[in-house]
Backbone atoms as SQL, in Angstrom:
CREATE TABLE atoms (id INTEGER PRIMARY KEY, chain TEXT, resi INTEGER, resn TEXT, atom TEXT, x REAL, y REAL, z REAL);
INSERT INTO atoms VALUES
  (1, 'A', 1, 'UNK', 'N', -18.819, -2.482, -7.873),
  (2, 'A', 1, 'UNK', 'CA', -18.821, -3.940, -7.090),
  (3, 'A', 1, 'UNK', 'C', -17.602, -3.724, -6.219),
  (4, 'A', 2, 'UNK', 'N', -17.622, -4.030, -4.995),
  (5, 'A', 2, 'UNK', 'CA', -16.258, -3.920, -3.920),
  (6, 'A', 2, 'UNK', 'C', -16.003, -5.290, -3.737),
  (7, 'A', 3, 'UNK', 'N', -14.572, -5.113, -3.518),
  (8, 'A', 3, 'UNK', 'CA', -13.917, -6.269, -2.953),
  (9, 'A', 3, 'UNK', 'C', -13.779, -6.344, -1.558),
  (10, 'A', 4, 'UNK', 'N', -13.872, -7.361, -1.165),
  (11, 'A', 4, 'UNK', 'CA', -14.066, -7.723, 0.388),
  (12, 'A', 4, 'UNK', 'C', -12.638, -8.486, 0.804),
  (13, 'A', 5, 'UNK', 'N', -12.071, -7.856, 1.969),
  (14, 'A', 5, 'UNK', 'CA', -10.987, -8.364, 2.369),
  (15, 'A', 5, 'UNK', 'C', -11.030, -7.992, 4.101),
  (16, 'A', 6, 'UNK', 'N', -10.550, -8.702, 4.589),
  (17, 'A', 6, 'UNK', 'CA', -10.570, -8.571, 6.005),
  (18, 'A', 6, 'UNK', 'C', -9.228, -8.296, 6.529),
  (19, 'A', 7, 'UNK', 'N', -9.306, -7.190, 7.281),
  (20, 'A', 7, 'UNK', 'CA', -8.253, -6.519, 7.695),
  (21, 'A', 7, 'UNK', 'C', -8.143, -6.757, 9.192),
  (22, 'A', 8, 'UNK', 'N', -6.990, -7.471, 9.774),
  (23, 'A', 8, 'UNK', 'CA', -6.773, -7.741, 11.012),
  (24, 'A', 8, 'UNK', 'C', -6.490, -6.466, 11.784),
  (25, 'A', 9, 'UNK', 'N', -6.602, -5.526, 11.697),
  (26, 'A', 9, 'UNK', 'CA', -5.899, -4.339, 12.333),
  (27, 'A', 9, 'UNK', 'C', -6.684, -2.982, 12.157),
  (28, 'A', 10, 'UNK', 'N', -5.741, -1.953, 12.542),
  (29, 'A', 10, 'UNK', 'CA', -6.530, -0.716, 12.668),
  (30, 'A', 10, 'UNK', 'C', -6.703, 0.191, 11.431),
  (31, 'A', 11, 'UNK', 'N', -5.873, -0.362, 10.271),
  (32, 'A', 11, 'UNK', 'CA', -5.978, 0.366, 8.899),
  (33, 'A', 11, 'UNK', 'C', -7.363, -0.220, 8.478),
  (34, 'A', 12, 'UNK', 'N', -8.205, 0.504, 8.437),
  (35, 'A', 12, 'UNK', 'CA', -9.416, -0.045, 7.517),
  (36, 'A', 12, 'UNK', 'C', -9.349, -0.394, 6.182),
  (37, 'A', 13, 'UNK', 'N', -10.133, -1.348, 5.702),
  (38, 'A', 13, 'UNK', 'CA', -10.242, -1.772, 4.332),
  (39, 'A', 13, 'UNK', 'C', -11.415, -0.783, 3.572),
  (40, 'A', 14, 'UNK', 'N', -11.101, 0.191, 2.551),
  (41, 'A', 14, 'UNK', 'CA', -11.943, 0.719, 2.182),
  (42, 'A', 14, 'UNK', 'C', -13.220, -0.031, 1.428),
  (43, 'A', 15, 'UNK', 'N', -14.382, 0.367, 1.246),
  (44, 'A', 15, 'UNK', 'CA', -15.448, -0.242, 0.801),
  (45, 'A', 15, 'UNK', 'C', -15.412, -0.048, -0.595),
  (46, 'A', 16, 'UNK', 'N', -14.759, 0.816, -1.038),
  (47, 'A', 16, 'UNK', 'CA', -14.871, 1.071, -2.633),
  (48, 'A', 16, 'UNK', 'C', -13.434, 1.817, -3.047),
  (49, 'A', 17, 'UNK', 'N', -13.043, 1.549, -4.526),
  (50, 'A', 17, 'UNK', 'CA', -11.638, 2.115, -5.116),
  (51, 'A', 17, 'UNK', 'C', -11.713, 3.630, -4.701),
  (52, 'A', 18, 'UNK', 'N', -10.488, 4.224, -4.428),
  (53, 'A', 18, 'UNK', 'CA', -10.431, 5.585, -4.495),
  (54, 'A', 18, 'UNK', 'C', -10.204, 6.102, -6.135),
  (55, 'A', 19, 'UNK', 'N', -10.447, 7.327, -6.074),
  (56, 'A', 19, 'UNK', 'CA', -11.026, 7.701, -7.436),
  (57, 'A', 19, 'UNK', 'C', -9.369, 7.771, -8.313),
  (58, 'A', 20, 'UNK', 'N', -8.715, 8.467, -7.604),
  (59, 'A', 20, 'UNK', 'CA', -6.984, 8.349, -8.338),
  (60, 'A', 20, 'UNK', 'C', -6.233, 7.574, -7.417),
  (61, 'A', 21, 'UNK', 'N', -5.557, 6.744, -7.943),
  (62, 'A', 21, 'UNK', 'CA', -4.455, 5.961, -7.332),
  (63, 'A', 21, 'UNK', 'C', -3.181, 6.228, -8.218),
  (64, 'A', 22, 'UNK', 'N', -2.134, 6.399, -7.624),
  (65, 'A', 22, 'UNK', 'CA', -0.604, 6.996, -8.109),
  (66, 'A', 22, 'UNK', 'C', -0.055, 5.899, -7.976),
  (67, 'A', 23, 'UNK', 'N', 0.838, 5.428, -9.178),
  (68, 'A', 23, 'UNK', 'CA', 1.487, 4.435, -9.222),
  (69, 'A', 23, 'UNK', 'C', 2.829, 5.134, -9.379),
  (70, 'A', 24, 'UNK', 'N', 4.128, 4.168, -9.190),
  (71, 'A', 24, 'UNK', 'CA', 5.377, 4.865, -9.350),
  (72, 'A', 24, 'UNK', 'C', 5.717, 5.543, -10.415),
  (73, 'A', 25, 'UNK', 'N', 5.489, 4.882, -11.693),
  (74, 'A', 25, 'UNK', 'CA', 5.928, 5.723, -12.953),
  (75, 'A', 25, 'UNK', 'C', 4.845, 6.942, -13.112),
  (76, 'A', 26, 'UNK', 'N', 4.167, 7.493, -12.384),
  (77, 'A', 26, 'UNK', 'CA', 3.293, 8.398, -12.610),
  (78, 'A', 26, 'UNK', 'C', 3.811, 9.464, -11.730),
  (79, 'A', 27, 'UNK', 'N', 4.584, 9.238, -10.781),
  (80, 'A', 27, 'UNK', 'CA', 4.889, 10.621, -9.668),
  (81, 'A', 27, 'UNK', 'C', 6.309, 11.350, -10.500),
  (82, 'A', 28, 'UNK', 'N', 6.396, 12.666, -9.686),
  (83, 'A', 28, 'UNK', 'CA', 7.312, 13.210, -9.880),
  (84, 'A', 28, 'UNK', 'C', 8.505, 12.755, -9.246),
  (85, 'A', 29, 'UNK', 'N', 10.018, 13.502, -9.297),
  (86, 'A', 29, 'UNK', 'CA', 11.076, 12.867, -8.737),
  (87, 'A', 29, 'UNK', 'C', 10.713, 12.997, -7.048),
  (88, 'A', 30, 'UNK', 'N', 10.291, 13.957, -6.253),
  (89, 'A', 30, 'UNK', 'CA', 10.007, 14.013, -5.006),
  (90, 'A', 30, 'UNK', 'C', 9.335, 13.118, -4.692),
  (91, 'A', 31, 'UNK', 'N', 8.044, 12.780, -5.333),
  (92, 'A', 31, 'UNK', 'CA', 7.217, 11.769, -4.853),
  (93, 'A', 31, 'UNK', 'C', 7.773, 10.176, -5.086),
  (94, 'A', 32, 'UNK', 'N', 8.424, 10.260, -5.923),
  (95, 'A', 32, 'UNK', 'CA', 9.143, 9.189, -6.328),
  (96, 'A', 32, 'UNK', 'C', 10.180, 8.799, -5.202),
  (97, 'A', 33, 'UNK', 'N', 10.801, 9.616, -4.576),
  (98, 'A', 33, 'UNK', 'CA', 11.835, 9.319, -3.608),
  (99, 'A', 33, 'UNK', 'C', 10.803, 8.892, -2.366),
  (100, 'A', 34, 'UNK', 'N', 9.611, 9.644, -2.039),
  (101, 'A', 34, 'UNK', 'CA', 9.251, 9.251, -0.962),
  (102, 'A', 34, 'UNK', 'C', 8.251, 7.744, -1.266),
  (103, 'A', 35, 'UNK', 'N', 7.846, 7.387, -2.253),
  (104, 'A', 35, 'UNK', 'CA', 7.336, 5.957, -2.524),
  (105, 'A', 35, 'UNK', 'C', 8.549, 4.909, -2.525),
  (106, 'A', 36, 'UNK', 'N', 9.237, 5.267, -2.986),
  (107, 'A', 36, 'UNK', 'CA', 10.778, 4.282, -2.723),
  (108, 'A', 36, 'UNK', 'C', 11.107, 4.025, -1.047),
  (109, 'A', 37, 'UNK', 'N', 10.499, 5.037, -0.375),
  (110, 'A', 37, 'UNK', 'CA', 11.147, 5.125, 0.693),
  (111, 'A', 37, 'UNK', 'C', 9.723, 4.141, 1.648),
  (112, 'A', 38, 'UNK', 'N', 8.620, 4.709, 1.288),
  (113, 'A', 38, 'UNK', 'CA', 7.368, 3.852, 1.724),
  (114, 'A', 38, 'UNK', 'C', 7.605, 2.412, 1.397),
  (115, 'A', 39, 'UNK', 'N', 7.671, 2.158, 0.178),
  (116, 'A', 39, 'UNK', 'CA', 7.784, 0.827, -0.097),
  (117, 'A', 39, 'UNK', 'C', 8.931, -0.085, 0.500),
  (118, 'A', 40, 'UNK', 'N', 10.204, 0.743, 0.768),
  (119, 'A', 40, 'UNK', 'CA', 11.069, 0.071, 1.332),
  (120, 'A', 40, 'UNK', 'C', 10.648, -0.564, 2.827),
  (121, 'A', 41, 'UNK', 'N', 10.262, 0.564, 3.523),
  (122, 'A', 41, 'UNK', 'CA', 9.718, 0.175, 4.790),
  (123, 'A', 41, 'UNK', 'C', 8.507, -0.830, 4.951),
  (124, 'A', 42, 'UNK', 'N', 7.839, -0.717, 3.998),
  (125, 'A', 42, 'UNK', 'CA', 6.571, -1.659, 4.257),
  (126, 'A', 42, 'UNK', 'C', 7.388, -2.978, 3.826),
  (127, 'A', 43, 'UNK', 'N', 7.984, -3.477, 2.884),
  (128, 'A', 43, 'UNK', 'CA', 8.613, -4.466, 2.543),
  (129, 'A', 43, 'UNK', 'C', 9.477, -5.115, 3.477),
  (130, 'A', 44, 'UNK', 'N', 10.141, -4.256, 4.229),
  (131, 'A', 44, 'UNK', 'CA', 11.052, -4.495, 5.490),
  (132, 'A', 44, 'UNK', 'C', 10.198, -5.358, 6.396),
  (133, 'A', 45, 'UNK', 'N', 9.005, -4.819, 6.812),
  (134, 'A', 45, 'UNK', 'CA', 7.958, -5.343, 7.665),
  (135, 'A', 45, 'UNK', 'C', 7.224, -6.549, 7.034),
  (136, 'A', 46, 'UNK', 'N', 7.582, -6.795, 5.944),
  (137, 'A', 46, 'UNK', 'CA', 6.415, -7.824, 5.252),
  (138, 'A', 46, 'UNK', 'C', 7.104, -9.297, 5.536),
  (139, 'A', 47, 'UNK', 'N', 6.308, -9.938, 6.150),
  (140, 'A', 47, 'UNK', 'CA', 6.912, -11.303, 6.685),
  (141, 'A', 47, 'UNK', 'C', 6.038, -12.180, 5.826),
  (142, 'A', 48, 'UNK', 'N', 6.469, -13.082, 4.610),
  (143, 'A', 48, 'UNK', 'CA', 5.762, -14.182, 4.005),
  (144, 'A', 48, 'UNK', 'C', 6.017, -15.356, 4.226),
  (145, 'A', 49, 'UNK', 'N', 5.369, -16.115, 4.574),
  (146, 'A', 49, 'UNK', 'CA', 5.331, -17.412, 5.088),
  (147, 'A', 49, 'UNK', 'C', 6.179, -18.547, 3.936),
  (148, 'A', 50, 'UNK', 'N', 7.035, -19.125, 4.274),
  (149, 'A', 50, 'UNK', 'CA', 7.785, -20.149, 3.436),
  (150, 'A', 50, 'UNK', 'C', 7.076, -20.643, 2.602),
  (151, 'A', 51, 'UNK', 'N', 5.722, -21.284, 2.814),
  (152, 'A', 51, 'UNK', 'CA', 4.953, -21.879, 1.742),
  (153, 'A', 51, 'UNK', 'C', 4.486, -21.093, 0.509),
  (154, 'A', 52, 'UNK', 'N', 4.441, -19.880, 0.885),
  (155, 'A', 52, 'UNK', 'CA', 3.781, -18.969, -0.167),
  (156, 'A', 52, 'UNK', 'C', 4.806, -18.227, -1.194),
  (157, 'A', 53, 'UNK', 'N', 6.167, -18.597, -0.815),
  (158, 'A', 53, 'UNK', 'CA', 7.312, -17.953, -1.362),
  (159, 'A', 53, 'UNK', 'C', 7.540, -18.635, -2.695),
  (160, 'A', 54, 'UNK', 'N', 7.974, -17.710, -3.975),
  (161, 'A', 54, 'UNK', 'CA', 8.110, -18.477, -5.222),
  (162, 'A', 54, 'UNK', 'C', 6.962, -18.886, -5.855),
  (163, 'A', 55, 'UNK', 'N', 5.601, -18.440, -5.563),
  (164, 'A', 55, 'UNK', 'CA', 4.683, -19.260, -6.251),
  (165, 'A', 55, 'UNK', 'C', 4.271, -18.094, -7.348),
  (166, 'A', 56, 'UNK', 'N', 4.818, -16.887, -7.426),
  (167, 'A', 56, 'UNK', 'CA', 4.368, -16.334, -8.666),
  (168, 'A', 56, 'UNK', 'C', 2.933, -15.256, -8.179),
  (169, 'A', 57, 'UNK', 'N', 2.674, -15.326, -6.731),
  (170, 'A', 57, 'UNK', 'CA', 1.529, -14.216, -6.418),
  (171, 'A', 57, 'UNK', 'C', 1.790, -13.175, -6.531),
  (172, 'A', 58, 'UNK', 'N', 1.086, -12.270, -6.917),
  (173, 'A', 58, 'UNK', 'CA', 0.899, -10.768, -7.080),
  (174, 'A', 58, 'UNK', 'C', -0.035, -10.049, -6.492),
  (175, 'A', 59, 'UNK', 'N', -0.042, -9.024, -5.732),
  (176, 'A', 59, 'UNK', 'CA', -0.870, -8.362, -5.061),
  (177, 'A', 59, 'UNK', 'C', -0.630, -6.700, -5.460),
  (178, 'A', 60, 'UNK', 'N', -1.866, -6.170, -5.564),
  (179, 'A', 60, 'UNK', 'CA', -1.538, -4.633, -5.567),
  (180, 'A', 60, 'UNK', 'C', -2.743, -3.833, -4.697),
  (181, 'A', 61, 'UNK', 'N', -2.058, -3.063, -3.645),
  (182, 'A', 61, 'UNK', 'CA', -2.688, -2.551, -3.132),
  (183, 'A', 61, 'UNK', 'C', -2.840, -1.000, -3.244),
  (184, 'A', 62, 'UNK', 'N', -3.791, -0.208, -3.108),
  (185, 'A', 62, 'UNK', 'CA', -3.633, 1.328, -2.829),
  (186, 'A', 62, 'UNK', 'C', -3.846, 1.659, -1.310),
  (187, 'A', 63, 'UNK', 'N', -3.075, 2.505, -0.871),
  (188, 'A', 63, 'UNK', 'CA', -3.067, 3.124, 0.569),
  (189, 'A', 63, 'UNK', 'C', -3.269, 4.593, 0.565),
  (190, 'A', 64, 'UNK', 'N', -4.249, 4.850, 1.260),
  (191, 'A', 64, 'UNK', 'CA', -4.358, 6.341, 1.409),
  (192, 'A', 64, 'UNK', 'C', -3.764, 6.855, 2.529),
  (193, 'A', 65, 'UNK', 'N', -2.758, 7.744, 2.262),
  (194, 'A', 65, 'UNK', 'CA', -1.950, 8.331, 2.936),
  (195, 'A', 65, 'UNK', 'C', -1.940, 9.785, 3.486),
  (196, 'A', 66, 'UNK', 'N', -2.366, 10.282, 4.566),
  (197, 'A', 66, 'UNK', 'CA', -2.476, 11.414, 5.004),
  (198, 'A', 66, 'UNK', 'C', -1.235, 12.387, 4.865),
  (199, 'A', 67, 'UNK', 'N', -1.435, 13.774, 5.074),
  (200, 'A', 67, 'UNK', 'CA', -0.135, 14.626, 5.060),
  (201, 'A', 67, 'UNK', 'C', 0.782, 14.065, 6.082),
  (202, 'A', 68, 'UNK', 'N', 0.165, 13.709, 7.243),
  (203, 'A', 68, 'UNK', 'CA', 1.159, 13.320, 8.471),
  (204, 'A', 68, 'UNK', 'C', 1.711, 11.905, 8.560),
  (205, 'A', 69, 'UNK', 'N', 1.302, 11.313, 7.309),
  (206, 'A', 69, 'UNK', 'CA', 1.895, 9.871, 7.381),
  (207, 'A', 69, 'UNK', 'C', 1.037, 8.792, 7.765),
  (208, 'A', 70, 'UNK', 'N', -0.052, 9.295, 8.308),
  (209, 'A', 70, 'UNK', 'CA', -1.201, 8.116, 8.694),
  (210, 'A', 70, 'UNK', 'C', -1.767, 7.403, 7.713),
  (211, 'A', 71, 'UNK', 'N', -1.934, 6.296, 7.676),
  (212, 'A', 71, 'UNK', 'CA', -2.702, 5.716, 6.906),
  (213, 'A', 71, 'UNK', 'C', -4.346, 5.447, 7.148),
  (214, 'A', 72, 'UNK', 'N', -5.090, 6.200, 6.211),
  (215, 'A', 72, 'UNK', 'CA', -6.282, 6.106, 6.546),
  (216, 'A', 72, 'UNK', 'C', -7.174, 4.800, 6.394),
  (217, 'A', 73, 'UNK', 'N', -6.832, 4.350, 5.181),
  (218, 'A', 73, 'UNK', 'CA', -7.289, 2.973, 4.623),
  (219, 'A', 73, 'UNK', 'C', -6.634, 2.600, 3.530),
  (220, 'A', 74, 'UNK', 'N', -6.829, 1.244, 3.165),
  (221, 'A', 74, 'UNK', 'CA', -6.203, 0.806, 1.972),
  (222, 'A', 74, 'UNK', 'C', -7.346, -0.035, 1.446),
  (223, 'A', 75, 'UNK', 'N', -7.130, -0.074, 0.015),
  (224, 'A', 75, 'UNK', 'CA', -7.787, -0.894, -0.897),
  (225, 'A', 75, 'UNK', 'C', -6.876, -2.085, -1.692),
  (226, 'A', 76, 'UNK', 'N', -7.693, -3.049, -1.712),
  (227, 'A', 76, 'UNK', 'CA', -6.953, -4.299, -2.601),
  (228, 'A', 76, 'UNK', 'C', -7.401, -4.079, -4.062),
  (229, 'A', 77, 'UNK', 'N', -6.507, -3.336, -4.900),
  (230, 'A', 77, 'UNK', 'CA', -6.759, -3.122, -6.342),
  (231, 'A', 77, 'UNK', 'C', -7.084, -4.366, -7.038),
  (232, 'A', 78, 'UNK', 'N', -5.970, -5.321, -6.776),
  (233, 'A', 78, 'UNK', 'CA', -5.851, -6.541, -7.408),
  (234, 'A', 78, 'UNK', 'C', -5.576, -7.607, -6.658),
  (235, 'A', 79, 'UNK', 'N', -6.339, -8.708, -6.274),
  (236, 'A', 79, 'UNK', 'CA', -5.578, -9.630, -5.000),
  (237, 'A', 79, 'UNK', 'C', -4.890, -10.597, -5.948),
  (238, 'A', 80, 'UNK', 'N', -4.236, -11.418, -5.352),
  (239, 'A', 80, 'UNK', 'CA', -3.499, -12.625, -5.564),
  (240, 'A', 80, 'UNK', 'C', -4.251, -13.883, -5.979),
  (241, 'A', 81, 'UNK', 'N', -5.249, -14.163, -5.468),
  (242, 'A', 81, 'UNK', 'CA', -6.214, -15.127, -5.317),
  (243, 'A', 81, 'UNK', 'C', -5.881, -16.329, -4.394),
  (244, 'A', 82, 'UNK', 'N', -4.923, -15.649, -3.528),
  (245, 'A', 82, 'UNK', 'CA', -4.555, -16.398, -2.110),
  (246, 'A', 82, 'UNK', 'C', -4.698, -15.395, -0.949),
  (247, 'A', 83, 'UNK', 'N', -5.722, -15.550, -0.189),
  (248, 'A', 83, 'UNK', 'CA', -6.167, -14.771, 0.906),
  (249, 'A', 83, 'UNK', 'C', -4.860, -14.658, 1.794),
  (250, 'A', 84, 'UNK', 'N', -4.178, -15.698, 2.320),
  (251, 'A', 84, 'UNK', 'CA', -3.146, -15.740, 3.245),
  (252, 'A', 84, 'UNK', 'C', -1.944, -14.816, 2.468),
  (253, 'A', 85, 'UNK', 'N', -1.475, -14.799, 1.353),
  (254, 'A', 85, 'UNK', 'CA', -0.735, -13.855, 0.625),
  (255, 'A', 85, 'UNK', 'C', -1.087, -12.837, 0.817),
  (256, 'A', 86, 'UNK', 'N', -2.523, -12.271, 0.471),
  (257, 'A', 86, 'UNK', 'CA', -3.016, -11.098, 0.488),
  (258, 'A', 86, 'UNK', 'C', -2.941, -10.081, 1.854),
  (259, 'A', 87, 'UNK', 'N', -3.489, -11.219, 2.936),
  (260, 'A', 87, 'UNK', 'CA', -3.470, -10.744, 4.332),
  (261, 'A', 87, 'UNK', 'C', -2.121, -10.252, 4.744),
  (262, 'A', 88, 'UNK', 'N', -1.138, -11.345, 4.434),
  (263, 'A', 88, 'UNK', 'CA', 0.403, -10.843, 4.754),
  (264, 'A', 88, 'UNK', 'C', 0.842, -9.361, 4.434),
  (265, 'A', 89, 'UNK', 'N', 0.278, -8.919, 3.049),
  (266, 'A', 89, 'UNK', 'CA', 0.595, -7.722, 2.661),
  (267, 'A', 89, 'UNK', 'C', -0.101, -6.509, 3.609),
  (268, 'A', 90, 'UNK', 'N', -1.230, -6.988, 3.987),
  (269, 'A', 90, 'UNK', 'CA', -1.843, -5.941, 4.872),
  (270, 'A', 90, 'UNK', 'C', -1.278, -5.838, 6.175),
  (271, 'A', 91, 'UNK', 'N', -0.978, -7.199, 6.683),
  (272, 'A', 91, 'UNK', 'CA', -0.290, -6.894, 8.297),
  (273, 'A', 91, 'UNK', 'C', 1.149, -6.389, 8.031),
  (274, 'A', 92, 'UNK', 'N', 1.705, -6.202, 7.065),
  (275, 'A', 92, 'UNK', 'CA', 2.964, -5.442, 6.673),
  (276, 'A', 92, 'UNK', 'C', 2.531, -4.033, 6.979),
  (277, 'A', 93, 'UNK', 'N', 1.593, -3.604, 6.224),
  (278, 'A', 93, 'UNK', 'CA', 1.445, -2.151, 6.327),
  (279, 'A', 93, 'UNK', 'C', 0.881, -1.684, 7.734),
  (280, 'A', 94, 'UNK', 'N', 0.052, -2.389, 8.317),
  (281, 'A', 94, 'UNK', 'CA', -0.507, -2.256, 9.766),
  (282, 'A', 94, 'UNK', 'C', 1.025, -2.095, 10.571),
  (283, 'A', 95, 'UNK', 'N', 1.994, -2.615, 10.483),
  (284, 'A', 95, 'UNK', 'CA', 3.241, -2.823, 11.302),
  (285, 'A', 95, 'UNK', 'C', 3.835, -1.432, 11.164),
  (286, 'A', 96, 'UNK', 'N', 3.578, -0.771, 10.054),
  (287, 'A', 96, 'UNK', 'CA', 4.474, 0.213, 9.903),
  (288, 'A', 96, 'UNK', 'C', 3.646, 1.863, 9.809),
  (289, 'A', 97, 'UNK', 'N', 2.308, 1.565, 10.274),
  (290, 'A', 97, 'UNK', 'CA', 1.656, 2.894, 10.058),
  (291, 'A', 97, 'UNK', 'C', 2.095, 3.700, 11.432),
  (292, 'A', 98, 'UNK', 'N', 2.015, 4.830, 11.500),
  (293, 'A', 98, 'UNK', 'CA', 2.262, 5.828, 10.521),
  (294, 'A', 98, 'UNK', 'C', 3.604, 5.663, 9.604),
  (295, 'A', 99, 'UNK', 'N', 3.439, 6.285, 8.441),
  (296, 'A', 99, 'UNK', 'CA', 4.557, 6.286, 7.574),
  (297, 'A', 99, 'UNK', 'C', 5.113, 7.710, 7.762),
  (298, 'A', 100, 'UNK', 'N', 6.379, 7.884, 7.098),
  (299, 'A', 100, 'UNK', 'CA', 6.716, 9.422, 7.035),
  (300, 'A', 100, 'UNK', 'C', 5.641, 10.244, 6.687),
  (301, 'A', 101, 'UNK', 'N', 5.863, 11.479, 6.964),
  (302, 'A', 101, 'UNK', 'CA', 5.030, 12.556, 6.371),
  (303, 'A', 101, 'UNK', 'C', 5.342, 12.614, 5.074),
  (304, 'A', 102, 'UNK', 'N', 4.244, 13.289, 4.037),
  (305, 'A', 102, 'UNK', 'CA', 4.018, 13.429, 2.741),
  (306, 'A', 102, 'UNK', 'C', 4.824, 14.738, 2.573),
  (307, 'A', 103, 'UNK', 'N', 5.566, 14.537, 1.205),
  (308, 'A', 103, 'UNK', 'CA', 6.758, 15.496, 0.844),
  (309, 'A', 103, 'UNK', 'C', 5.958, 17.141, 1.065),
  (310, 'A', 104, 'UNK', 'N', 6.583, 18.345, 1.103),
  (311, 'A', 104, 'UNK', 'CA', 6.272, 19.365, 1.458),
  (312, 'A', 104, 'UNK', 'C', 5.707, 19.958, -0.135),
  (313, 'A', 105, 'UNK', 'N', 6.216, 19.414, -1.161),
  (314, 'A', 105, 'UNK', 'CA', 5.838, 19.598, -2.501),
  (315, 'A', 105, 'UNK', 'C', 4.449, 19.244, -2.895),
  (316, 'A', 106, 'UNK', 'N', 3.938, 17.997, -2.249),
  (317, 'A', 106, 'UNK', 'CA', 2.605, 17.593, -2.179),
  (318, 'A', 106, 'UNK', 'C', 1.646, 18.533, -1.688),
  (319, 'A', 107, 'UNK', 'N', 0.728, 19.368, -2.408),
  (320, 'A', 107, 'UNK', 'CA', -0.082, 20.451, -1.973),
  (321, 'A', 107, 'UNK', 'C', -1.342, 19.716, -1.539),
  (322, 'A', 108, 'UNK', 'N', -1.923, 18.548, -1.693),
  (323, 'A', 108, 'UNK', 'CA', -2.956, 18.005, -1.222),
  (324, 'A', 108, 'UNK', 'C', -2.819, 17.477, 0.084),
  (325, 'A', 109, 'UNK', 'N', -3.688, 17.238, 0.863),
  (326, 'A', 109, 'UNK', 'CA', -3.850, 16.727, 2.191),
  (327, 'A', 109, 'UNK', 'C', -3.608, 15.238, 2.189),
  (328, 'A', 110, 'UNK', 'N', -3.568, 14.515, 1.444),
  (329, 'A', 110, 'UNK', 'CA', -3.309, 13.239, 1.014),
  (330, 'A', 110, 'UNK', 'C', -3.028, 12.415, -0.373),
  (331, 'A', 111, 'UNK', 'N', -2.746, 11.481, -0.408),
  (332, 'A', 111, 'UNK', 'CA', -2.673, 10.966, -1.714),
  (333, 'A', 111, 'UNK', 'C', -2.776, 9.151, -1.687),
  (334, 'A', 112, 'UNK', 'N', -3.357, 8.500, -2.560),
  (335, 'A', 112, 'UNK', 'CA', -3.703, 7.158, -2.696),
  (336, 'A', 112, 'UNK', 'C', -2.207, 6.620, -3.747),
  (337, 'A', 113, 'UNK', 'N', -1.711, 5.767, -2.945),
  (338, 'A', 113, 'UNK', 'CA', -0.335, 5.171, -3.501),
  (339, 'A', 113, 'UNK', 'C', -0.694, 3.780, -3.779),
  (340, 'A', 114, 'UNK', 'N', -0.265, 3.368, -5.349),
  (341, 'A', 114, 'UNK', 'CA', -0.495, 1.762, -5.510),
  (342, 'A', 114, 'UNK', 'C', 0.809, 1.226, -5.350),
  (343, 'A', 115, 'UNK', 'N', 0.851, -0.135, -4.512),
  (344, 'A', 115, 'UNK', 'CA', 1.874, -0.622, -4.546),
  (345, 'A', 115, 'UNK', 'C', 1.821, -2.212, -4.877),
  (346, 'A', 116, 'UNK', 'N', 2.731, -2.474, -5.221),
  (347, 'A', 116, 'UNK', 'CA', 2.811, -4.100, -5.797),
  (348, 'A', 116, 'UNK', 'C', 3.587, -4.967, -5.158),
  (349, 'A', 117, 'UNK', 'N', 3.040, -6.260, -4.512),
  (350, 'A', 117, 'UNK', 'CA', 3.717, -6.929, -3.635),
  (351, 'A', 117, 'UNK', 'C', 3.820, -8.261, -4.762);
């Protein structure tokens, strides 16, 4: 079953979940540093309307990041239940693409990173 979310942007919403999503606690030291940098960049671009703050909403997204830092697609792993909140996270990701290139130690051409908002 696929989850549907409308993206207002260039980064497309994947029609199905990635095979493997890496979350912070699963990463080695080099990728943790990259994850922290990416997370900080996205959070700095994230604008959350006043009426949605302090409501306890949580969203988990996975982003498919290519070696060059471009974001090919994203997936809403676990939505907040509030479309405006979820869409605000999508807009933040679209503002910052492309991200910095993947670390040289990551040998594959891309990675799916799980981000919690």
